[in-house]
Protein backbone atom coordinates (compact mmCIF):
# COMPACT_ATOMS: atom_id res chain seq x y z
CA UNK A 1 0.00 0.00 0.00
CA UNK A 2 0.86 3.66 -0.04
CA UNK A 3 3.29 5.00 2.53
CA UNK A 4 5.13 8.21 3.44
CA UNK A 5 8.45 8.42 5.27
CA UNK A 6 9.67 11.62 6.91
CA UNK A 7 12.88 12.44 8.67
CA UNK A 8 12.79 12.02 12.43
CA UNK A 9 12.57 15.11 14.55
CA UNK A 10 12.89 17.30 16.37
CA UNK A 11 14.77 19.59 14.06
CA UNK A 12 16.26 22.52 15.96
CA UNK A 13 17.50 25.54 14.02
CA UNK A 14 18.49 29.09 14.71
CA UNK A 15 16.46 31.90 13.22
CA UNK A 16 17.37 32.66 9.56
CA UNK A 17 18.85 29.19 9.03
CA UNK A 18 18.04 27.09 5.96
CA UNK A 19 15.48 24.35 6.46
CA UNK A 20 15.10 21.01 4.73
CA UNK A 21 12.67 18.33 5.90
CA UNK A 22 12.97 15.17 3.86
CA UNK A 23 9.95 13.24 2.65
CA UNK A 24 9.85 10.16 0.43
CA UNK A 25 6.86 8.15 -0.62
CA UNK A 26 5.75 4.83 -2.01
CA UNK A 27 2.66 4.78 -4.18
CA UNK A 28 1.43 3.41 -7.46
CA UNK A 29 0.56 5.71 -10.31
CA UNK A 30 0.71 9.46 -9.85
CA UNK A 31 -0.29 10.58 -6.37
CA UNK A 32 -0.86 14.16 -5.30
CA UNK A 33 1.56 15.32 -2.61
CA UNK A 34 0.97 17.67 0.31
CA UNK A 35 2.66 19.33 3.24
CA UNK A 36 0.45 20.09 6.23
CA UNK A 37 1.49 22.12 9.27
CA UNK A 38 0.23 21.96 12.85
CA UNK A 39 1.13 25.02 14.91
CA UNK A 40 1.06 24.68 18.71
CA UNK A 41 -2.52 24.54 19.95
CA UNK A 42 -3.98 24.76 16.45
CA UNK A 43 -5.50 22.42 13.91
CA UNK A 44 -3.87 20.94 10.86
CA UNK A 45 -3.50 23.38 7.95
CA UNK A 46 -2.52 22.78 4.35
CA UNK A 47 0.84 24.45 3.69
CA UNK A 48 1.40 23.55 0.02
CA UNK A 49 0.69 20.89 -2.55
CA UNK A 50 1.78 19.51 -5.93
CA UNK A 51 -0.33 17.34 -8.17
CA UNK A 52 2.07 16.17 -10.89
CA UNK A 53 5.72 15.43 -11.47
CA UNK A 54 8.09 18.44 -11.47
CA UNK A 55 5.39 20.71 -9.99
CA UNK A 56 6.65 23.04 -7.29
CA UNK A 57 4.29 23.95 -4.46
CA UNK A 58 5.03 27.11 -2.51
CA UNK A 59 3.51 29.14 0.32
CA UNK A 60 4.78 31.45 3.09
CA UNK A 61 8.36 31.08 1.83
CA UNK A 62 8.22 27.27 1.92
CA UNK A 63 8.75 25.24 -1.25
CA UNK A 64 8.62 21.58 -2.24
CA UNK A 65 9.16 19.98 -5.65
CA UNK A 66 7.44 16.76 -6.76
CA UNK A 67 10.31 14.49 -7.86
CA UNK A 68 8.94 11.31 -9.41
CA UNK A 69 12.38 9.89 -10.24
CA UNK A 70 13.39 9.94 -6.56
CA UNK A 71 9.81 9.63 -5.15
CA UNK A 72 10.50 12.63 -2.96
CA UNK A 73 8.80 15.85 -1.89
CA UNK A 74 11.29 17.58 0.40
CA UNK A 75 10.18 20.74 2.20
CA UNK A 76 12.57 23.72 2.10
CA UNK A 77 12.70 27.27 3.39
CA UNK A 78 15.57 29.66 2.90
CA UNK A 79 15.32 31.52 6.21
CA UNK A 80 13.21 30.19 9.07
CA UNK A 81 11.57 32.30 11.74
CA UNK A 82 10.59 31.52 15.32
CA UNK A 83 6.97 31.58 14.16
CA UNK A 84 7.67 28.58 11.89
CA UNK A 85 8.02 26.35 14.95
CA UNK A 86 5.43 23.63 14.40
CA UNK A 87 4.96 20.01 13.41
CA UNK A 88 5.13 19.40 9.65
CA UNK A 89 3.40 16.42 8.01
CA UNK A 90 4.04 15.12 4.51
CA UNK A 91 1.04 13.37 2.94
CA UNK A 92 -0.12 11.85 -0.31
CA UNK A 93 -3.41 11.17 -2.00
CA UNK A 94 -3.07 7.99 -4.02
CA UNK A 95 -4.39 7.44 -7.52
CA UNK A 96 -8.09 6.63 -7.30
CA UNK A 97 -8.13 7.03 -3.53
CA UNK A 98 -9.50 10.04 -1.66
CA UNK A 99 -8.01 9.39 1.77
CA UNK A 100 -4.68 10.97 2.67
CA UNK A 101 -1.73 8.87 3.80
CA UNK A 102 0.43 10.80 6.27
CA UNK A 103 3.99 10.58 7.44
CA UNK A 104 4.69 10.55 11.15
CA UNK A 105 5.44 14.27 11.30
CA UNK A 106 8.60 16.30 11.98
CA UNK A 107 8.73 18.79 14.82
CA UNK A 108 10.62 21.98 13.97
CA UNK A 109 11.92 24.21 16.74
CA UNK A 110 13.37 27.58 15.74
CA UNK A 111 15.39 29.41 18.34
CA UNK A 112 15.88 33.20 18.34
CA UNK B 1 -19.65 28.18 9.73
CA UNK B 2 -16.34 29.22 8.30
CA UNK B 3 -14.51 26.00 9.00
CA UNK B 4 -14.91 22.39 10.05
CA UNK B 5 -16.14 22.13 13.61
CA UNK B 6 -15.97 19.18 15.97
CA UNK B 7 -17.50 18.44 19.34
CA UNK B 8 -16.72 17.84 22.06
CA UNK B 9 -13.20 19.26 22.05
CA UNK B 10 -12.24 16.94 24.90
CA UNK B 11 -13.82 13.71 26.12
CA UNK B 12 -12.74 11.63 29.07
CA UNK B 13 -14.46 8.29 29.48
CA UNK B 14 -14.09 5.04 31.34
CA UNK B 15 -13.01 1.85 29.68
CA UNK B 16 -16.01 -0.05 28.35
CA UNK B 17 -18.24 2.99 27.81
CA UNK B 18 -19.51 4.11 24.40
CA UNK B 19 -18.65 7.54 22.99
CA UNK B 20 -19.96 9.65 20.12
CA UNK B 21 -17.89 12.26 18.35
CA UNK B 22 -19.46 14.83 16.06
CA UNK B 23 -18.23 16.63 12.97
CA UNK B 24 -19.80 19.57 11.10
CA UNK B 25 -18.09 19.99 7.71
CA UNK B 26 -17.77 23.17 5.69
CA UNK B 27 -21.03 23.95 3.91
CA UNK B 28 -21.04 22.52 0.39
CA UNK B 29 -18.28 20.00 1.06
CA UNK B 30 -19.73 16.67 0.04
CA UNK B 31 -16.65 14.66 1.01
CA UNK B 32 -15.96 14.02 4.69
CA UNK B 33 -13.12 12.09 6.32
CA UNK B 34 -12.28 10.82 9.79
CA UNK B 35 -8.69 10.34 10.94
CA UNK B 36 -7.06 9.35 14.22
CA UNK B 37 -3.83 10.81 15.59
CA UNK B 38 -2.18 8.93 18.39
CA UNK B 39 0.33 10.77 20.57
CA UNK B 40 3.52 11.54 18.66
CA UNK B 41 2.33 9.80 15.52
CA UNK B 42 0.95 10.73 12.14
CA UNK B 43 -2.68 10.60 11.16
CA UNK B 44 -4.37 7.29 10.44
CA UNK B 45 -7.30 7.27 8.02
CA UNK B 46 -10.49 5.78 9.39
CA UNK B 47 -13.38 6.35 6.97
CA UNK B 48 -14.43 8.46 3.98
CA UNK B 49 -17.93 9.67 3.12
CA UNK B 50 -19.12 10.91 -0.24
CA UNK B 51 -22.50 12.36 0.47
CA UNK B 52 -24.19 10.02 2.93
CA UNK B 53 -22.49 6.85 1.72
CA UNK B 54 -19.12 5.51 2.82
CA UNK B 55 -17.22 4.05 -0.15
CA UNK B 56 -14.04 3.59 1.90
CA UNK B 57 -14.21 2.20 5.43
CA UNK B 58 -10.88 0.43 5.18
CA UNK B 59 -9.29 2.30 8.10
CA UNK B 60 -11.81 1.41 10.81
CA UNK B 61 -9.69 -0.63 13.27
CA UNK B 62 -12.42 -2.91 14.58
CA UNK B 63 -16.16 -3.48 14.59
CA UNK B 64 -16.35 -1.32 17.73
CA UNK B 65 -15.93 1.67 15.43
CA UNK B 66 -18.76 2.94 13.25
CA UNK B 67 -19.73 6.20 11.58
CA UNK B 68 -22.71 7.68 9.87
CA UNK B 69 -23.54 10.83 8.00
CA UNK B 70 -26.94 12.36 7.45
CA UNK B 71 -28.19 15.09 5.15
CA UNK B 72 -24.79 15.30 3.45
CA UNK B 73 -23.71 17.31 6.46
CA UNK B 74 -23.08 16.24 10.06
CA UNK B 75 -21.20 13.03 10.75
CA UNK B 76 -20.97 11.03 13.95
CA UNK B 77 -18.16 8.63 14.82
CA UNK B 78 -19.18 6.09 17.47
CA UNK B 79 -16.77 3.97 19.46
CA UNK B 80 -18.38 1.18 21.45
CA UNK B 81 -16.85 -0.46 24.53
CA UNK B 82 -13.89 1.93 24.50
CA UNK B 83 -10.41 0.61 25.25
CA UNK B 84 -7.35 2.49 26.47
CA UNK B 85 -5.71 2.12 23.06
CA UNK B 86 -8.57 4.19 21.62
CA UNK B 87 -7.12 7.27 23.36
CA UNK B 88 -6.15 9.69 20.60
CA UNK B 89 -7.15 12.90 18.86
CA UNK B 90 -9.91 12.21 16.35
CA UNK B 91 -9.83 14.60 13.40
CA UNK B 92 -12.48 15.29 10.83
CA UNK B 93 -11.82 16.84 7.42
CA UNK B 94 -13.97 17.84 4.48
CA UNK B 95 -13.41 18.77 0.85
CA UNK B 96 -15.22 20.01 -2.23
CA UNK B 97 -16.28 17.41 -4.77
CA UNK B 98 -13.48 16.74 -7.22
CA UNK B 99 -10.82 18.46 -5.10
CA UNK B 100 -8.25 16.55 -3.07
CA UNK B 101 -7.42 19.41 -0.68
CA UNK B 102 -8.86 18.56 2.70
CA UNK B 103 -9.75 21.09 5.41
CA UNK B 104 -9.36 19.85 8.95
CA UNK B 105 -11.30 20.51 12.12
CA UNK B 106 -9.63 21.15 15.50
CA UNK B 107 -10.16 17.56 16.63
CA UNK B 108 -11.64 15.78 19.63
CA UNK B 109 -9.16 14.58 22.23
CA UNK B 110 -10.42 11.27 23.61
CA UNK B 111 -8.96 9.89 26.82
CA UNK B 112 -10.03 6.42 27.95
CA UNK B 113 -9.21 5.74 31.59
PDB file of C-alpha atoms in Angstrom:
ATOM      1  CA  UNK A   1       0.000   0.000   0.000  1.00  0.00           C
ATOM      2  CA  UNK A   2       0.858   3.663  -0.042  1.00  0.00           C
ATOM      3  CA  UNK A   3       3.287   5.002   2.531  1.00  0.00           C
ATOM      4  CA  UNK A   4       5.131   8.214   3.445  1.00  0.00           C
ATOM      5  CA  UNK A   5       8.446   8.424   5.268  1.00  0.00           C
ATOM      6  CA  UNK A   6       9.674  11.620   6.910  1.00  0.00           C
ATOM      7  CA  UNK A   7      12.883  12.437   8.666  1.00  0.00           C
ATOM      8  CA  UNK A   8      12.789  12.019  12.428  1.00  0.00           C
ATOM      9  CA  UNK A   9      12.573  15.109  14.554  1.00  0.00           C
ATOM     10  CA  UNK A  10      12.887  17.298  16.366  1.00  0.00           C
ATOM     11  CA  UNK A  11      14.773  19.585  14.059  1.00  0.00           C
ATOM     12  CA  UNK A  12      16.264  22.525  15.959  1.00  0.00           C
ATOM     13  CA  UNK A  13      17.496  25.544  14.016  1.00  0.00           C
ATOM     14  CA  UNK A  14      18.488  29.094  14.715  1.00  0.00           C
ATOM     15  CA  UNK A  15      16.463  31.903  13.222  1.00  0.00           C
ATOM     16  CA  UNK A  16      17.375  32.657   9.564  1.00  0.00           C
ATOM     17  CA  UNK A  17      18.855  29.191   9.032  1.00  0.00           C
ATOM     18  CA  UNK A  18      18.037  27.094   5.960  1.00  0.00           C
ATOM     19  CA  UNK A  19      15.475  24.348   6.458  1.00  0.00           C
ATOM     20  CA  UNK A  20      15.102  21.008   4.731  1.00  0.00           C
ATOM     21  CA  UNK A  21      12.674  18.330   5.899  1.00  0.00           C
ATOM     22  CA  UNK A  22      12.974  15.167   3.857  1.00  0.00           C
ATOM     23  CA  UNK A  23       9.949  13.244   2.648  1.00  0.00           C
ATOM     24  CA  UNK A  24       9.853  10.165   0.434  1.00  0.00           C
ATOM     25  CA  UNK A  25       6.863   8.154  -0.621  1.00  0.00           C
ATOM     26  CA  UNK A  26       5.754   4.827  -2.007  1.00  0.00           C
ATOM     27  CA  UNK A  27       2.663   4.784  -4.179  1.00  0.00           C
ATOM     28  CA  UNK A  28       1.428   3.405  -7.458  1.00  0.00           C
ATOM     29  CA  UNK A  29       0.563   5.715 -10.306  1.00  0.00           C
ATOM     30  CA  UNK A  30       0.708   9.459  -9.853  1.00  0.00           C
ATOM     31  CA  UNK A  31      -0.293  10.576  -6.371  1.00  0.00           C
ATOM     32  CA  UNK A  32      -0.865  14.157  -5.297  1.00  0.00           C
ATOM     33  CA  UNK A  33       1.555  15.322  -2.608  1.00  0.00           C
ATOM     34  CA  UNK A  34       0.968  17.673   0.306  1.00  0.00           C
ATOM     35  CA  UNK A  35       2.664  19.329   3.239  1.00  0.00           C
ATOM     36  CA  UNK A  36       0.448  20.090   6.234  1.00  0.00           C
ATOM     37  CA  UNK A  37       1.495  22.120   9.271  1.00  0.00           C
ATOM     38  CA  UNK A  38       0.232  21.963  12.848  1.00  0.00           C
ATOM     39  CA  UNK A  39       1.127  25.024  14.915  1.00  0.00           C
ATOM     40  CA  UNK A  40       1.064  24.681  18.713  1.00  0.00           C
ATOM     41  CA  UNK A  41      -2.521  24.543  19.949  1.00  0.00           C
ATOM     42  CA  UNK A  42      -3.983  24.764  16.451  1.00  0.00           C
ATOM     43  CA  UNK A  43      -5.499  22.419  13.911  1.00  0.00           C
ATOM     44  CA  UNK A  44      -3.868  20.938  10.861  1.00  0.00           C
ATOM     45  CA  UNK A  45      -3.504  23.380   7.947  1.00  0.00           C
ATOM     46  CA  UNK A  46      -2.518  22.778   4.352  1.00  0.00           C
ATOM     47  CA  UNK A  47       0.839  24.452   3.686  1.00  0.00           C
ATOM     48  CA  UNK A  48       1.399  23.554   0.024  1.00  0.00           C
ATOM     49  CA  UNK A  49       0.691  20.885  -2.551  1.00  0.00           C
ATOM     50  CA  UNK A  50       1.777  19.506  -5.929  1.00  0.00           C
ATOM     51  CA  UNK A  51      -0.328  17.336  -8.167  1.00  0.00           C
ATOM     52  CA  UNK A  52       2.072  16.167 -10.893  1.00  0.00           C
ATOM     53  CA  UNK A  53       5.723  15.429 -11.467  1.00  0.00           C
ATOM     54  CA  UNK A  54       8.087  18.440 -11.467  1.00  0.00           C
ATOM     55  CA  UNK A  55       5.393  20.706  -9.994  1.00  0.00           C
ATOM     56  CA  UNK A  56       6.650  23.042  -7.286  1.00  0.00           C
ATOM     57  CA  UNK A  57       4.289  23.948  -4.460  1.00  0.00           C
ATOM     58  CA  UNK A  58       5.031  27.110  -2.512  1.00  0.00           C
ATOM     59  CA  UNK A  59       3.508  29.136   0.316  1.00  0.00           C
ATOM     60  CA  UNK A  60       4.783  31.454   3.089  1.00  0.00           C
ATOM     61  CA  UNK A  61       8.364  31.076   1.831  1.00  0.00           C
ATOM     62  CA  UNK A  62       8.224  27.268   1.920  1.00  0.00           C
ATOM     63  CA  UNK A  63       8.750  25.237  -1.246  1.00  0.00           C
ATOM     64  CA  UNK A  64       8.623  21.583  -2.237  1.00  0.00           C
ATOM     65  CA  UNK A  65       9.157  19.982  -5.653  1.00  0.00           C
ATOM     66  CA  UNK A  66       7.438  16.759  -6.757  1.00  0.00           C
ATOM     67  CA  UNK A  67      10.307  14.487  -7.860  1.00  0.00           C
ATOM     68  CA  UNK A  68       8.944  11.309  -9.415  1.00  0.00           C
ATOM     69  CA  UNK A  69      12.375   9.893 -10.241  1.00  0.00           C
ATOM     70  CA  UNK A  70      13.391   9.935  -6.564  1.00  0.00           C
ATOM     71  CA  UNK A  71       9.810   9.627  -5.155  1.00  0.00           C
ATOM     72  CA  UNK A  72      10.495  12.628  -2.958  1.00  0.00           C
ATOM     73  CA  UNK A  73       8.796  15.848  -1.888  1.00  0.00           C
ATOM     74  CA  UNK A  74      11.292  17.580   0.401  1.00  0.00           C
ATOM     75  CA  UNK A  75      10.185  20.742   2.195  1.00  0.00           C
ATOM     76  CA  UNK A  76      12.575  23.723   2.103  1.00  0.00           C
ATOM     77  CA  UNK A  77      12.696  27.275   3.387  1.00  0.00           C
ATOM     78  CA  UNK A  78      15.570  29.660   2.896  1.00  0.00           C
ATOM     79  CA  UNK A  79      15.317  31.515   6.213  1.00  0.00           C
ATOM     80  CA  UNK A  80      13.207  30.194   9.072  1.00  0.00           C
ATOM     81  CA  UNK A  81      11.573  32.300  11.743  1.00  0.00           C
ATOM     82  CA  UNK A  82      10.590  31.522  15.323  1.00  0.00           C
ATOM     83  CA  UNK A  83       6.969  31.580  14.160  1.00  0.00           C
ATOM     84  CA  UNK A  84       7.671  28.578  11.892  1.00  0.00           C
ATOM     85  CA  UNK A  85       8.017  26.348  14.953  1.00  0.00           C
ATOM     86  CA  UNK A  86       5.429  23.635  14.405  1.00  0.00           C
ATOM     87  CA  UNK A  87       4.959  20.009  13.406  1.00  0.00           C
ATOM     88  CA  UNK A  88       5.126  19.395   9.649  1.00  0.00           C
ATOM     89  CA  UNK A  89       3.403  16.419   8.009  1.00  0.00           C
ATOM     90  CA  UNK A  90       4.043  15.119   4.515  1.00  0.00           C
ATOM     91  CA  UNK A  91       1.044  13.375   2.936  1.00  0.00           C
ATOM     92  CA  UNK A  92      -0.122  11.845  -0.313  1.00  0.00           C
ATOM     93  CA  UNK A  93      -3.413  11.173  -1.999  1.00  0.00           C
ATOM     94  CA  UNK A  94      -3.066   7.994  -4.022  1.00  0.00           C
ATOM     95  CA  UNK A  95      -4.391   7.436  -7.516  1.00  0.00           C
ATOM     96  CA  UNK A  96      -8.086   6.629  -7.297  1.00  0.00           C
ATOM     97  CA  UNK A  97      -8.132   7.029  -3.526  1.00  0.00           C
ATOM     98  CA  UNK A  98      -9.502  10.038  -1.659  1.00  0.00           C
ATOM     99  CA  UNK A  99      -8.011   9.387   1.766  1.00  0.00           C
ATOM    100  CA  UNK A 100      -4.678  10.970   2.668  1.00  0.00           C
ATOM    101  CA  UNK A 101      -1.726   8.870   3.801  1.00  0.00           C
ATOM    102  CA  UNK A 102       0.434  10.803   6.271  1.00  0.00           C
ATOM    103  CA  UNK A 103       3.991  10.581   7.436  1.00  0.00           C
ATOM    104  CA  UNK A 104       4.692  10.549  11.152  1.00  0.00           C
ATOM    105  CA  UNK A 105       5.442  14.275  11.304  1.00  0.00           C
ATOM    106  CA  UNK A 106       8.599  16.298  11.981  1.00  0.00           C
ATOM    107  CA  UNK A 107       8.733  18.788  14.817  1.00  0.00           C
ATOM    108  CA  UNK A 108      10.622  21.978  13.972  1.00  0.00           C
ATOM    109  CA  UNK A 109      11.916  24.206  16.741  1.00  0.00           C
ATOM    110  CA  UNK A 110      13.373  27.575  15.738  1.00  0.00           C
ATOM    111  CA  UNK A 111      15.390  29.413  18.344  1.00  0.00           C
ATOM    112  CA  UNK A 112      15.883  33.195  18.340  1.00  0.00           C
TER     113      UNK A 112
ATOM    114  CA  UNK B   1     -19.648  28.178   9.732  1.00  0.00           C
ATOM    115  CA  UNK B   2     -16.344  29.218   8.297  1.00  0.00           C
ATOM    116  CA  UNK B   3     -14.508  25.997   9.000  1.00  0.00           C
ATOM    117  CA  UNK B   4     -14.910  22.387  10.054  1.00  0.00           C
ATOM    118  CA  UNK B   5     -16.143  22.130  13.614  1.00  0.00           C
ATOM    119  CA  UNK B   6     -15.975  19.178  15.972  1.00  0.00           C
ATOM    120  CA  UNK B   7     -17.503  18.435  19.337  1.00  0.00           C
ATOM    121  CA  UNK B   8     -16.718  17.841  22.060  1.00  0.00           C
ATOM    122  CA  UNK B   9     -13.200  19.259  22.051  1.00  0.00           C
ATOM    123  CA  UNK B  10     -12.245  16.943  24.899  1.00  0.00           C
ATOM    124  CA  UNK B  11     -13.823  13.711  26.116  1.00  0.00           C
ATOM    125  CA  UNK B  12     -12.744  11.632  29.072  1.00  0.00           C
ATOM    126  CA  UNK B  13     -14.463   8.287  29.477  1.00  0.00           C
ATOM    127  CA  UNK B  14     -14.086   5.045  31.335  1.00  0.00           C
ATOM    128  CA  UNK B  15     -13.007   1.847  29.675  1.00  0.00           C
ATOM    129  CA  UNK B  16     -16.007  -0.045  28.346  1.00  0.00           C
ATOM    130  CA  UNK B  17     -18.240   2.990  27.807  1.00  0.00           C
ATOM    131  CA  UNK B  18     -19.514   4.114  24.400  1.00  0.00           C
ATOM    132  CA  UNK B  19     -18.653   7.544  22.986  1.00  0.00           C
ATOM    133  CA  UNK B  20     -19.961   9.655  20.119  1.00  0.00           C
ATOM    134  CA  UNK B  21     -17.889  12.264  18.351  1.00  0.00           C
ATOM    135  CA  UNK B  22     -19.463  14.834  16.056  1.00  0.00           C
ATOM    136  CA  UNK B  23     -18.232  16.633  12.966  1.00  0.00           C
ATOM    137  CA  UNK B  24     -19.803  19.568  11.100  1.00  0.00           C
ATOM    138  CA  UNK B  25     -18.088  19.988   7.713  1.00  0.00           C
ATOM    139  CA  UNK B  26     -17.771  23.171   5.691  1.00  0.00           C
ATOM    140  CA  UNK B  27     -21.032  23.953   3.905  1.00  0.00           C
ATOM    141  CA  UNK B  28     -21.038  22.524   0.388  1.00  0.00           C
ATOM    142  CA  UNK B  29     -18.284  20.001   1.055  1.00  0.00           C
ATOM    143  CA  UNK B  30     -19.734  16.669   0.040  1.00  0.00           C
ATOM    144  CA  UNK B  31     -16.649  14.657   1.006  1.00  0.00           C
ATOM    145  CA  UNK B  32     -15.960  14.017   4.691  1.00  0.00           C
ATOM    146  CA  UNK B  33     -13.121  12.094   6.322  1.00  0.00           C
ATOM    147  CA  UNK B  34     -12.280  10.817   9.794  1.00  0.00           C
ATOM    148  CA  UNK B  35      -8.688  10.337  10.942  1.00  0.00           C
ATOM    149  CA  UNK B  36      -7.060   9.349  14.218  1.00  0.00           C
ATOM    150  CA  UNK B  37      -3.829  10.808  15.592  1.00  0.00           C
ATOM    151  CA  UNK B  38      -2.177   8.931  18.391  1.00  0.00           C
ATOM    152  CA  UNK B  39       0.329  10.771  20.572  1.00  0.00           C
ATOM    153  CA  UNK B  40       3.522  11.537  18.663  1.00  0.00           C
ATOM    154  CA  UNK B  41       2.335   9.804  15.521  1.00  0.00           C
ATOM    155  CA  UNK B  42       0.951  10.727  12.139  1.00  0.00           C
ATOM    156  CA  UNK B  43      -2.677  10.603  11.157  1.00  0.00           C
ATOM    157  CA  UNK B  44      -4.373   7.291  10.439  1.00  0.00           C
ATOM    158  CA  UNK B  45      -7.297   7.270   8.021  1.00  0.00           C
ATOM    159  CA  UNK B  46     -10.488   5.775   9.395  1.00  0.00           C
ATOM    160  CA  UNK B  47     -13.383   6.346   6.971  1.00  0.00           C
ATOM    161  CA  UNK B  48     -14.429   8.463   3.979  1.00  0.00           C
ATOM    162  CA  UNK B  49     -17.934   9.665   3.117  1.00  0.00           C
ATOM    163  CA  UNK B  50     -19.117  10.908  -0.242  1.00  0.00           C
ATOM    164  CA  UNK B  51     -22.499  12.364   0.473  1.00  0.00           C
ATOM    165  CA  UNK B  52     -24.189  10.020   2.925  1.00  0.00           C
ATOM    166  CA  UNK B  53     -22.492   6.850   1.721  1.00  0.00           C
ATOM    167  CA  UNK B  54     -19.116   5.508   2.820  1.00  0.00           C
ATOM    168  CA  UNK B  55     -17.216   4.049  -0.150  1.00  0.00           C
ATOM    169  CA  UNK B  56     -14.038   3.590   1.897  1.00  0.00           C
ATOM    170  CA  UNK B  57     -14.211   2.196   5.433  1.00  0.00           C
ATOM    171  CA  UNK B  58     -10.877   0.430   5.183  1.00  0.00           C
ATOM    172  CA  UNK B  59      -9.295   2.295   8.102  1.00  0.00           C
ATOM    173  CA  UNK B  60     -11.813   1.412  10.809  1.00  0.00           C
ATOM    174  CA  UNK B  61      -9.695  -0.626  13.266  1.00  0.00           C
ATOM    175  CA  UNK B  62     -12.422  -2.912  14.577  1.00  0.00           C
ATOM    176  CA  UNK B  63     -16.165  -3.480  14.593  1.00  0.00           C
ATOM    177  CA  UNK B  64     -16.352  -1.325  17.729  1.00  0.00           C
ATOM    178  CA  UNK B  65     -15.930   1.668  15.430  1.00  0.00           C
ATOM    179  CA  UNK B  66     -18.758   2.941  13.246  1.00  0.00           C
ATOM    180  CA  UNK B  67     -19.726   6.198  11.579  1.00  0.00           C
ATOM    181  CA  UNK B  68     -22.706   7.683   9.872  1.00  0.00           C
ATOM    182  CA  UNK B  69     -23.537  10.832   7.995  1.00  0.00           C
ATOM    183  CA  UNK B  70     -26.940  12.360   7.447  1.00  0.00           C
ATOM    184  CA  UNK B  71     -28.187  15.094   5.151  1.00  0.00           C
ATOM    185  CA  UNK B  72     -24.789  15.304   3.453  1.00  0.00           C
ATOM    186  CA  UNK B  73     -23.710  17.305   6.465  1.00  0.00           C
ATOM    187  CA  UNK B  74     -23.080  16.244  10.055  1.00  0.00           C
ATOM    188  CA  UNK B  75     -21.203  13.030  10.755  1.00  0.00           C
ATOM    189  CA  UNK B  76     -20.969  11.031  13.952  1.00  0.00           C
ATOM    190  CA  UNK B  77     -18.158   8.627  14.815  1.00  0.00           C
ATOM    191  CA  UNK B  78     -19.175   6.093  17.468  1.00  0.00           C
ATOM    192  CA  UNK B  79     -16.769   3.971  19.458  1.00  0.00           C
ATOM    193  CA  UNK B  80     -18.377   1.181  21.454  1.00  0.00           C
ATOM    194  CA  UNK B  81     -16.849  -0.464  24.533  1.00  0.00           C
ATOM    195  CA  UNK B  82     -13.891   1.930  24.503  1.00  0.00           C
ATOM    196  CA  UNK B  83     -10.410   0.608  25.247  1.00  0.00           C
ATOM    197  CA  UNK B  84      -7.352   2.486  26.469  1.00  0.00           C
ATOM    198  CA  UNK B  85      -5.706   2.122  23.058  1.00  0.00           C
ATOM    199  CA  UNK B  86      -8.570   4.190  21.619  1.00  0.00           C
ATOM    200  CA  UNK B  87      -7.116   7.266  23.364  1.00  0.00           C
ATOM    201  CA  UNK B  88      -6.149   9.693  20.603  1.00  0.00           C
ATOM    202  CA  UNK B  89      -7.154  12.896  18.857  1.00  0.00           C
ATOM    203  CA  UNK B  90      -9.913  12.210  16.348  1.00  0.00           C
ATOM    204  CA  UNK B  91      -9.825  14.596  13.402  1.00  0.00           C
ATOM    205  CA  UNK B  92     -12.482  15.289  10.830  1.00  0.00           C
ATOM    206  CA  UNK B  93     -11.825  16.837   7.421  1.00  0.00           C
ATOM    207  CA  UNK B  94     -13.970  17.844   4.481  1.00  0.00           C
ATOM    208  CA  UNK B  95     -13.410  18.765   0.847  1.00  0.00           C
ATOM    209  CA  UNK B  96     -15.216  20.008  -2.230  1.00  0.00           C
ATOM    210  CA  UNK B  97     -16.281  17.406  -4.767  1.00  0.00           C
ATOM    211  CA  UNK B  98     -13.482  16.744  -7.216  1.00  0.00           C
ATOM    212  CA  UNK B  99     -10.816  18.462  -5.096  1.00  0.00           C
ATOM    213  CA  UNK B 100      -8.251  16.552  -3.073  1.00  0.00           C
ATOM    214  CA  UNK B 101      -7.416  19.407  -0.684  1.00  0.00           C
ATOM    215  CA  UNK B 102      -8.865  18.563   2.704  1.00  0.00           C
ATOM    216  CA  UNK B 103      -9.748  21.090   5.405  1.00  0.00           C
ATOM    217  CA  UNK B 104      -9.358  19.845   8.952  1.00  0.00           C
ATOM    218  CA  UNK B 105     -11.295  20.512  12.117  1.00  0.00           C
ATOM    219  CA  UNK B 106      -9.632  21.152  15.501  1.00  0.00           C
ATOM    220  CA  UNK B 107     -10.160  17.558  16.632  1.00  0.00           C
ATOM    221  CA  UNK B 108     -11.640  15.785  19.635  1.00  0.00           C
ATOM    222  CA  UNK B 109      -9.159  14.579  22.233  1.00  0.00           C
ATOM    223  CA  UNK B 110     -10.422  11.273  23.614  1.00  0.00           C
ATOM    224  CA  UNK B 111      -8.964   9.890  26.817  1.00  0.00           C
ATOM    225  CA  UNK B 112     -10.026   6.422  27.954  1.00  0.00           C
ATOM    226  CA  UNK B 113      -9.210   5.743  31.591  1.00  0.00           C
TER     227      UNK B 113
END
